[in-house]
Short mmCIF file of C-alpha atoms and ligand atoms in Angstrom, two decimals:
data_model
loop_
_atom_site.label_atom_id
_atom_site.label_comp_id
_atom_site.label_asym_id
_atom_site.label_seq_id
_atom_site.Cartn_x
_atom_site.Cartn_y
_atom_site.Cartn_z
CA MET A 152 95.91 121.46 97.66
CA VAL A 153 94.44 118.78 95.39
CA ASN A 154 90.97 119.55 94.01
CA GLY A 155 90.71 122.15 96.77
CA GLN A 156 91.50 119.60 99.50
CA HIS A 157 94.51 119.77 101.82
CA CYS A 158 96.76 116.78 101.26
CA ARG A 159 100.00 115.32 102.73
CA THR A 160 102.41 113.06 100.86
CA VAL A 161 103.28 110.61 103.64
CA SER A 162 101.01 109.34 106.40
CA LEU A 163 101.43 106.38 108.73
CA GLU A 164 98.49 104.66 110.45
CA GLY A 165 99.42 101.48 112.30
CA ILE A 166 101.67 99.58 109.92
CA GLU A 167 100.05 101.12 106.82
CA LEU A 168 101.95 103.88 105.08
CA THR A 169 99.95 105.88 102.54
CA LEU A 170 101.86 107.59 99.73
CA ILE A 171 100.96 109.39 96.52
CA ASN A 172 101.93 107.44 93.39
CA GLN A 173 104.07 110.23 91.90
CA PRO A 174 105.01 108.59 88.55
CA ARG A 175 101.28 108.68 87.66
CA LEU A 176 101.02 112.44 88.14
CA PRO A 177 99.79 114.74 86.70
CA HIS A 178 97.33 112.53 84.82
CA ARG A 179 96.17 110.33 87.69
CA PHE A 180 96.06 111.12 91.40
CA GLU A 181 96.41 107.72 93.06
CA ARG A 182 97.31 106.66 96.59
CA VAL A 183 99.57 103.69 97.28
CA VAL A 184 99.67 101.82 100.59
CA THR A 185 102.78 99.94 101.75
CA ARG A 186 102.45 97.41 104.57
CA SER A 187 106.08 96.51 105.30
CA HIS A 188 109.46 98.21 105.33
CA GLU A 189 110.44 96.15 102.26
CA GLU A 190 107.52 97.62 100.29
CA THR A 191 108.42 101.09 101.50
CA ALA A 192 112.05 100.63 100.43
CA GLU A 193 110.81 99.59 96.98
CA ALA A 194 108.55 102.67 96.78
CA ILE A 195 111.53 104.92 97.58
CA SER A 196 113.94 103.35 95.11
CA THR A 197 111.40 103.30 92.26
CA MET A 198 110.47 106.91 93.09
CA VAL A 199 106.80 106.25 93.81
CA VAL A 200 107.70 108.62 96.63
CA ARG A 201 110.48 111.10 95.85
CA GLY A 202 111.93 114.43 96.94
CA ALA A 203 114.25 114.92 99.91
CA GLY A 204 111.73 115.54 102.71
CA ALA A 205 109.19 113.02 101.45
CA ILE A 206 111.74 110.22 101.30
CA GLY A 207 113.04 111.27 104.73
CA ALA A 208 109.54 110.84 106.17
CA ALA A 209 108.98 107.62 104.20
CA GLY A 210 112.33 106.21 105.40
CA ALA A 211 111.39 107.04 108.99
CA ALA A 212 107.99 105.38 108.51
CA GLY A 213 109.74 102.35 106.98
CA MET A 214 111.78 102.04 110.20
CA ALA A 215 108.58 102.18 112.25
CA GLN A 216 107.08 99.45 110.06
CA ALA A 217 110.23 97.37 110.65
CA ALA A 218 109.87 97.81 114.42
CA LEU A 219 106.24 96.62 114.17
CA GLN A 220 107.25 93.67 111.99
CA ALA A 221 110.35 92.58 113.93
CA PRO A 222 110.11 89.43 116.10
CA GLU A 223 110.98 89.81 119.78
CA ASP A 224 113.68 87.22 119.37
CA GLY A 225 116.21 88.73 116.96
CA PHE A 226 114.71 92.24 117.13
CA GLU A 227 118.08 94.06 116.99
CA ALA A 228 119.34 92.09 113.96
CA TYR A 229 116.03 92.67 112.16
CA ILE A 230 116.28 96.44 112.74
CA ARG A 231 119.90 96.46 111.53
CA GLN A 232 118.90 94.77 108.27
CA ALA A 233 115.91 97.06 107.77
CA THR A 234 118.15 100.10 108.35
CA ALA A 235 120.60 98.93 105.70
CA LEU A 236 117.82 98.14 103.21
CA LEU A 237 116.20 101.58 103.61
CA GLN A 238 119.53 103.44 103.57
CA ASN A 239 120.52 101.75 100.31
CA THR A 240 117.47 102.96 98.39
CA ARG A 241 118.79 106.40 97.40
CA PRO A 242 122.24 107.74 98.27
CA THR A 243 122.10 111.53 97.87
CA ALA A 244 119.22 113.03 99.88
CA GLN A 245 120.38 113.75 103.43
CA ASN A 246 116.82 113.70 104.80
CA LEU A 247 116.57 109.96 104.12
CA PHE A 248 119.50 109.29 106.46
CA TYR A 249 118.21 111.84 108.96
CA GLY A 250 114.75 110.21 109.12
CA ILE A 251 116.08 106.66 109.41
CA ASP A 252 118.59 107.64 112.05
CA ARG A 253 116.10 109.52 114.15
CA VAL A 254 113.83 106.44 114.42
CA ARG A 255 116.75 104.06 114.95
CA THR A 256 117.97 106.20 117.87
CA ALA A 257 114.45 106.33 119.38
CA ILE A 258 114.20 102.52 119.18
CA ALA A 259 117.64 102.04 120.78
CA ALA A 260 116.73 104.29 123.74
CA GLU A 261 113.92 101.94 124.90
CA HIS A 262 114.22 98.60 126.68
CA THR A 263 111.01 96.66 126.04
CA LEU A 264 109.49 95.49 122.78
CA VAL A 265 106.30 97.48 123.35
CA ALA A 266 108.21 100.66 124.22
CA LYS A 267 110.52 100.26 121.22
CA ARG A 268 107.56 99.92 118.87
CA GLU A 269 105.74 102.90 120.38
CA ALA A 270 108.89 105.04 120.23
CA ALA A 271 109.47 104.08 116.58
CA VAL A 272 105.97 105.11 115.51
CA ALA A 273 106.07 108.34 117.55
CA SER A 274 109.47 109.24 116.12
CA ALA A 275 108.37 108.58 112.50
CA CYS A 276 105.33 110.82 113.03
CA PHE A 277 107.59 113.48 114.55
CA VAL A 278 109.87 113.42 111.46
CA ALA A 279 106.84 113.97 109.20
CA ASP A 280 105.35 116.76 111.32
CA GLU A 281 108.73 118.47 111.72
CA ASP A 282 109.24 118.41 107.95
CA ALA A 283 105.86 120.05 107.32
CA ALA A 284 106.46 122.69 110.01
CA CYS A 285 109.96 123.56 108.72
CA CYS A 286 108.68 123.93 105.17
CA GLU A 287 105.91 126.25 106.31
CA GLN A 288 108.52 128.46 108.02
CA ILE A 289 110.69 128.42 104.88
CA GLY A 290 107.70 129.89 103.06
CA ILE A 291 107.32 132.69 105.60
CA HIS A 292 111.02 133.67 105.41
CA GLY A 293 111.35 133.22 101.65
CA ALA A 294 108.23 135.24 100.78
CA ASP A 295 110.16 138.40 101.77
CA LEU A 296 112.38 137.88 98.71
CA ILE A 297 109.40 137.97 96.35
CA GLN A 298 108.12 141.27 94.97
CA ASP A 299 104.66 141.78 93.49
CA ASN A 300 104.69 140.72 89.80
CA ALA A 301 107.92 138.75 90.22
CA GLN A 302 109.07 136.33 87.54
CA ILE A 303 110.59 133.36 89.33
CA ALA A 304 112.43 130.39 87.85
CA THR A 305 112.70 126.97 89.50
CA HIS A 306 114.19 123.59 88.61
CA CYS A 307 112.84 120.10 89.34
CA ASN A 308 110.15 119.73 92.00
CA ALA A 309 110.81 121.11 95.44
CA GLY A 310 107.15 121.65 96.21
CA TRP A 311 104.85 119.88 98.66
CA LEU A 312 105.11 116.63 96.71
CA ALA A 313 108.83 116.54 97.51
CA PHE A 314 108.19 117.01 101.25
CA VAL A 315 105.38 116.15 103.62
CA ASP A 316 103.65 119.47 103.02
CA TRP A 317 104.34 123.01 101.63
CA GLY A 318 107.70 122.21 99.99
CA SER A 319 111.00 124.11 100.08
CA ALA A 320 111.53 126.14 96.88
CA LEU A 321 107.79 126.46 96.21
CA SER A 322 106.81 127.29 99.79
CA PRO A 323 107.86 130.98 99.52
CA ILE A 324 105.85 131.18 96.29
CA TYR A 325 102.77 129.72 98.01
CA ALA A 326 103.23 132.14 100.93
CA ALA A 327 103.70 135.15 98.61
CA ASN A 328 100.59 134.14 96.65
CA ARG A 329 98.57 133.94 99.86
CA GLN A 330 99.85 137.43 100.76
CA GLY A 331 98.24 138.65 97.53
CA LYS A 332 101.45 139.08 95.51
CA ARG A 333 101.12 138.17 91.84
CA VAL A 334 103.87 135.91 90.54
CA HIS A 335 104.71 134.01 87.41
CA VAL A 336 106.87 130.90 87.61
CA TRP A 337 109.12 129.55 84.84
CA VAL A 338 109.15 125.80 85.38
CA ASP A 339 112.14 123.92 83.96
CA GLU A 340 110.93 120.67 82.43
CA THR A 341 113.78 118.79 84.23
CA ARG A 342 114.64 115.83 82.08
CA PRO A 343 115.03 112.92 82.35
CA ARG A 344 112.16 112.32 84.80
CA SER A 345 110.42 115.62 84.11
CA GLN A 346 109.63 116.49 87.73
CA GLY A 347 109.23 120.13 86.67
CA SER A 348 106.68 119.65 83.91
CA ARG A 349 104.84 116.73 85.55
CA LEU A 350 104.86 117.77 89.21
CA THR A 351 105.79 121.42 89.78
CA ALA A 352 103.50 122.78 87.08
CA TRP A 353 100.66 120.60 88.38
CA GLU A 354 101.20 121.75 91.98
CA LEU A 355 101.23 125.41 90.93
CA GLN A 356 98.13 124.95 88.80
CA GLU A 357 96.28 123.34 91.74
CA GLU A 358 97.23 126.40 93.86
CA GLY A 359 96.07 128.78 91.12
CA ILE A 360 99.56 130.19 90.50
CA ASP A 361 100.46 131.37 87.03
CA CYS A 362 103.28 129.33 85.48
CA SER A 363 104.81 128.22 82.18
CA ILE A 364 106.74 125.03 81.54
CA ILE A 365 109.94 125.63 79.60
CA ALA A 366 112.37 123.19 78.01
CA ASP A 367 115.55 122.78 80.03
CA ASN A 368 117.56 124.78 77.51
CA CYS A 369 115.30 127.87 77.54
CA LEU A 370 116.24 129.69 80.73
CA GLY A 371 119.42 131.37 79.43
CA SER A 372 117.61 133.31 76.75
CA LEU A 373 114.78 134.25 79.15
CA MET A 374 117.34 135.62 81.59
CA ARG A 375 119.10 137.53 78.84
CA SER A 376 115.84 139.18 77.82
CA GLY A 377 115.13 140.32 81.40
CA LYS A 378 112.26 137.91 82.07
CA VAL A 379 113.62 136.34 85.26
CA ASP A 380 113.92 138.28 88.56
CA LEU A 381 114.80 135.46 90.92
CA VAL A 382 115.70 131.76 90.93
CA VAL A 383 114.72 129.46 93.82
CA THR A 384 115.57 125.75 93.87
CA GLY A 385 115.56 123.04 96.51
CA ALA A 386 118.44 120.90 97.80
CA ASP A 387 118.99 117.22 98.42
CA ARG A 388 122.06 117.75 100.59
CA VAL A 389 123.88 120.86 101.80
CA ALA A 390 127.56 120.46 102.73
CA ALA A 391 129.11 122.23 105.73
CA ASN A 392 130.68 124.87 103.45
CA GLY A 393 127.38 125.69 101.70
CA ASP A 394 127.88 123.66 98.51
CA VAL A 395 124.57 122.12 97.46
CA ALA A 396 123.58 118.87 95.75
CA ASN A 397 120.33 119.21 93.82
CA LYS A 398 118.67 117.77 90.74
CA ILE A 399 120.92 117.49 87.70
CA GLY A 400 120.82 120.78 85.81
CA THR A 401 120.76 123.01 88.89
CA TYR A 402 124.44 123.91 88.48
CA SER A 403 123.83 125.14 84.91
CA VAL A 404 120.93 127.30 86.12
CA ALA A 405 123.13 128.78 88.87
CA VAL A 406 125.91 129.61 86.38
CA LEU A 407 123.37 131.31 84.09
CA ALA A 408 121.93 133.30 87.00
CA ARG A 409 125.42 134.50 87.99
CA GLU A 410 126.20 135.52 84.40
CA HIS A 411 123.00 137.60 84.27
CA GLY A 412 123.25 139.05 87.80
CA ILE A 413 120.06 137.30 88.97
CA PRO A 414 119.77 136.19 92.63
CA PHE A 415 119.93 132.40 93.01
CA TYR A 416 118.52 131.08 96.31
CA VAL A 417 118.38 127.52 97.63
CA ALA A 418 115.55 126.60 100.01
CA ALA A 419 115.99 123.67 102.40
CA PRO A 420 115.13 122.68 105.95
CA THR A 421 118.16 122.39 108.26
CA THR A 422 117.59 118.60 108.24
CA THR A 423 119.05 118.68 104.69
CA ILE A 424 122.40 119.95 106.01
CA ASP A 425 125.09 117.30 106.37
CA HIS A 426 127.51 118.84 108.88
CA ALA A 427 129.82 115.83 108.48
CA CYS A 428 130.25 116.52 104.78
CA PRO A 429 132.93 119.22 104.38
CA THR A 430 132.26 120.20 100.74
CA GLY A 431 130.15 119.20 97.76
CA GLU A 432 133.00 116.98 96.56
CA SER A 433 132.16 114.42 99.23
CA ILE A 434 128.40 114.23 98.52
CA PRO A 435 127.56 110.88 96.88
CA ILE A 436 125.82 111.43 93.54
CA GLU A 437 123.24 108.83 92.57
CA GLU A 438 123.53 107.38 89.09
CA ARG A 439 120.24 106.01 87.80
CA ALA A 440 119.26 103.65 84.97
CA GLU A 441 120.13 104.55 81.37
CA GLU A 442 116.49 103.88 80.41
CA GLU A 443 115.42 107.08 82.17
CA VAL A 444 117.31 108.96 79.45
CA SER A 445 116.63 106.75 76.43
CA TYR A 446 112.88 106.50 77.10
CA THR A 447 110.13 108.87 78.12
CA TRP A 448 106.93 107.93 79.99
CA GLY A 449 103.41 109.27 79.66
CA TRP A 450 99.74 108.63 78.92
CA SER A 451 98.67 107.60 75.46
CA ASP A 452 95.50 109.04 73.92
CA ARG A 453 93.93 105.64 74.71
CA GLY A 454 94.49 106.26 78.45
CA GLU A 455 97.36 103.81 78.90
CA PHE A 456 100.52 104.64 80.89
CA ILE A 457 103.27 103.80 78.41
CA ARG A 458 106.96 104.34 77.78
CA VAL A 459 108.31 105.46 74.43
CA ARG A 460 111.92 105.05 73.32
CA THR A 461 113.35 108.35 72.08
CA ALA A 462 117.04 107.38 71.63
CA ALA A 463 118.30 105.00 68.97
CA PRO A 464 118.43 101.38 70.24
CA GLY A 465 121.83 100.48 71.64
CA VAL A 466 123.06 104.06 72.23
CA ARG A 467 124.71 104.38 75.64
CA CYS A 468 123.35 106.97 78.10
CA PHE A 469 124.77 108.52 81.27
CA ASN A 470 122.29 109.47 83.99
CA PRO A 471 123.63 111.22 87.11
CA ALA A 472 120.56 112.26 89.12
CA PHE A 473 122.17 115.27 90.87
CA ASP A 474 124.90 117.86 90.48
CA ILE A 475 126.80 120.14 92.83
CA THR A 476 126.33 123.90 92.87
CA PRO A 477 129.26 125.58 94.61
CA ALA A 478 128.39 127.92 97.48
CA ALA A 479 129.98 130.83 95.60
CA LEU A 480 127.06 130.80 93.13
CA ILE A 481 124.36 130.82 95.83
CA SER A 482 122.90 134.12 97.11
CA GLY A 483 121.49 132.57 100.30
CA LEU A 484 119.98 129.49 101.92
CA ILE A 485 116.33 129.84 102.90
CA THR A 486 115.84 127.67 105.99
CA GLU A 487 113.13 127.43 108.65
CA LYS A 488 115.46 129.46 110.89
CA GLY A 489 115.80 132.32 108.42
CA ILE A 490 117.84 133.19 105.34
CA ILE A 491 121.53 132.56 105.90
CA ALA A 492 124.78 132.93 103.97
CA PRO A 493 125.97 129.71 102.33
CA ASP A 494 129.22 129.55 104.29
CA LEU A 495 130.92 127.57 107.02
CA GLU A 496 130.36 130.10 109.77
CA ALA A 497 126.63 130.62 109.21
CA ILE A 498 125.98 126.91 108.65
CA ARG A 499 127.82 126.01 111.86
CA THR A 500 125.25 128.02 113.85
CA LEU A 501 122.56 125.62 112.59
CA ARG A 502 124.22 122.49 114.00
CA PRO A 503 121.78 120.49 116.15
CA THR A 504 122.74 120.76 119.83
O1 MRU B 737 115.22 112.52 92.27
P1 MRU B 737 114.18 113.27 93.06
O2 MRU B 737 112.97 113.63 92.29
O3 MRU B 737 113.91 112.63 94.39
O4 MRU B 737 114.97 114.61 93.29
C1 MRU B 737 115.00 115.33 94.39
C2 MRU B 737 114.35 116.60 94.11
O5 MRU B 737 113.15 116.64 94.15
C3 MRU B 737 115.09 117.80 93.76
O6 MRU B 737 116.44 117.67 93.58
C4 MRU B 737 114.65 118.94 94.64
O7 MRU B 737 115.00 120.13 94.04
C5 MRU B 737 115.25 118.90 96.01
S1 MRU B 737 114.46 117.82 97.08
C6 MRU B 737 113.09 118.68 97.47
#
């Protein structure tokens, strides 16, 4: 909900794809429209749209835009190039590859230009609707884990902004709240891009859910003093053995939860599972620009969106965007099909047929 209005992150109408300009949040709520697959690719790589499910739906929409743009003569080559461009935007989130692939397969199954274009648009809309429906189900299953008055910790933003609607880690919290359970959420700031403090806290506030932003190094002492009952995070890719890639810092939170005997759940739709990836070791980890660490971005008191350098000029930075949490540290995976063990056997049952 934004200002009490229901809102989706990704919507395609004709060739126009409407997104929410996420770097401007929480201070400005602005829409952005892309009119070509090149513009959509740029929006994904610069993180105007971000979060596994949202970039999956945006990637799928980008493929539909490419099908609408492609000339009849040279159509196949055009689609191949568009596929490569969209796939190269962000390497870690499995949903991006899922969304692109789904539309590419739908295009390939048709034989005329008109049918290919129609199939591409229908398939992109399906990817978006499926994402929203899966996330809603995740909320229903995950809400069972939440007791009245629970203190829940989360990392990064795996709310509706990171998907088409509802979210993964935040969906059970939204469902529990609607069931009348009172909850309080500890929101990790999540440097360097601060998705926790900028996005998760804003989402929760808009839903009227009690939360507190904490610095990334605060959770250990909160756990030690008994102020955390449950941790729920999202996932960018789940390997076949249950290892999970998620925002950098997730692994540290999982280790802390294990040390303090606190359940640590990962919420993700089954479209985030990469059955071809045997373990977390083979998940590609995106490395982003050093400037994301040496600078911080925000609104000045004069209402300008500015960046401020926090590190000394010339200091080198290292900026891996994700880390791997081994399955052994995860209490369960909350999926749209139910809560499952993070192991080979249970994950195999979720393979698409
Ligand atoms: O780099 P981002 O913001 O696209 O990161 C992805 C994420 O939002 C998180 O890792 C999230 O917990 C999983 S995706 C919903």
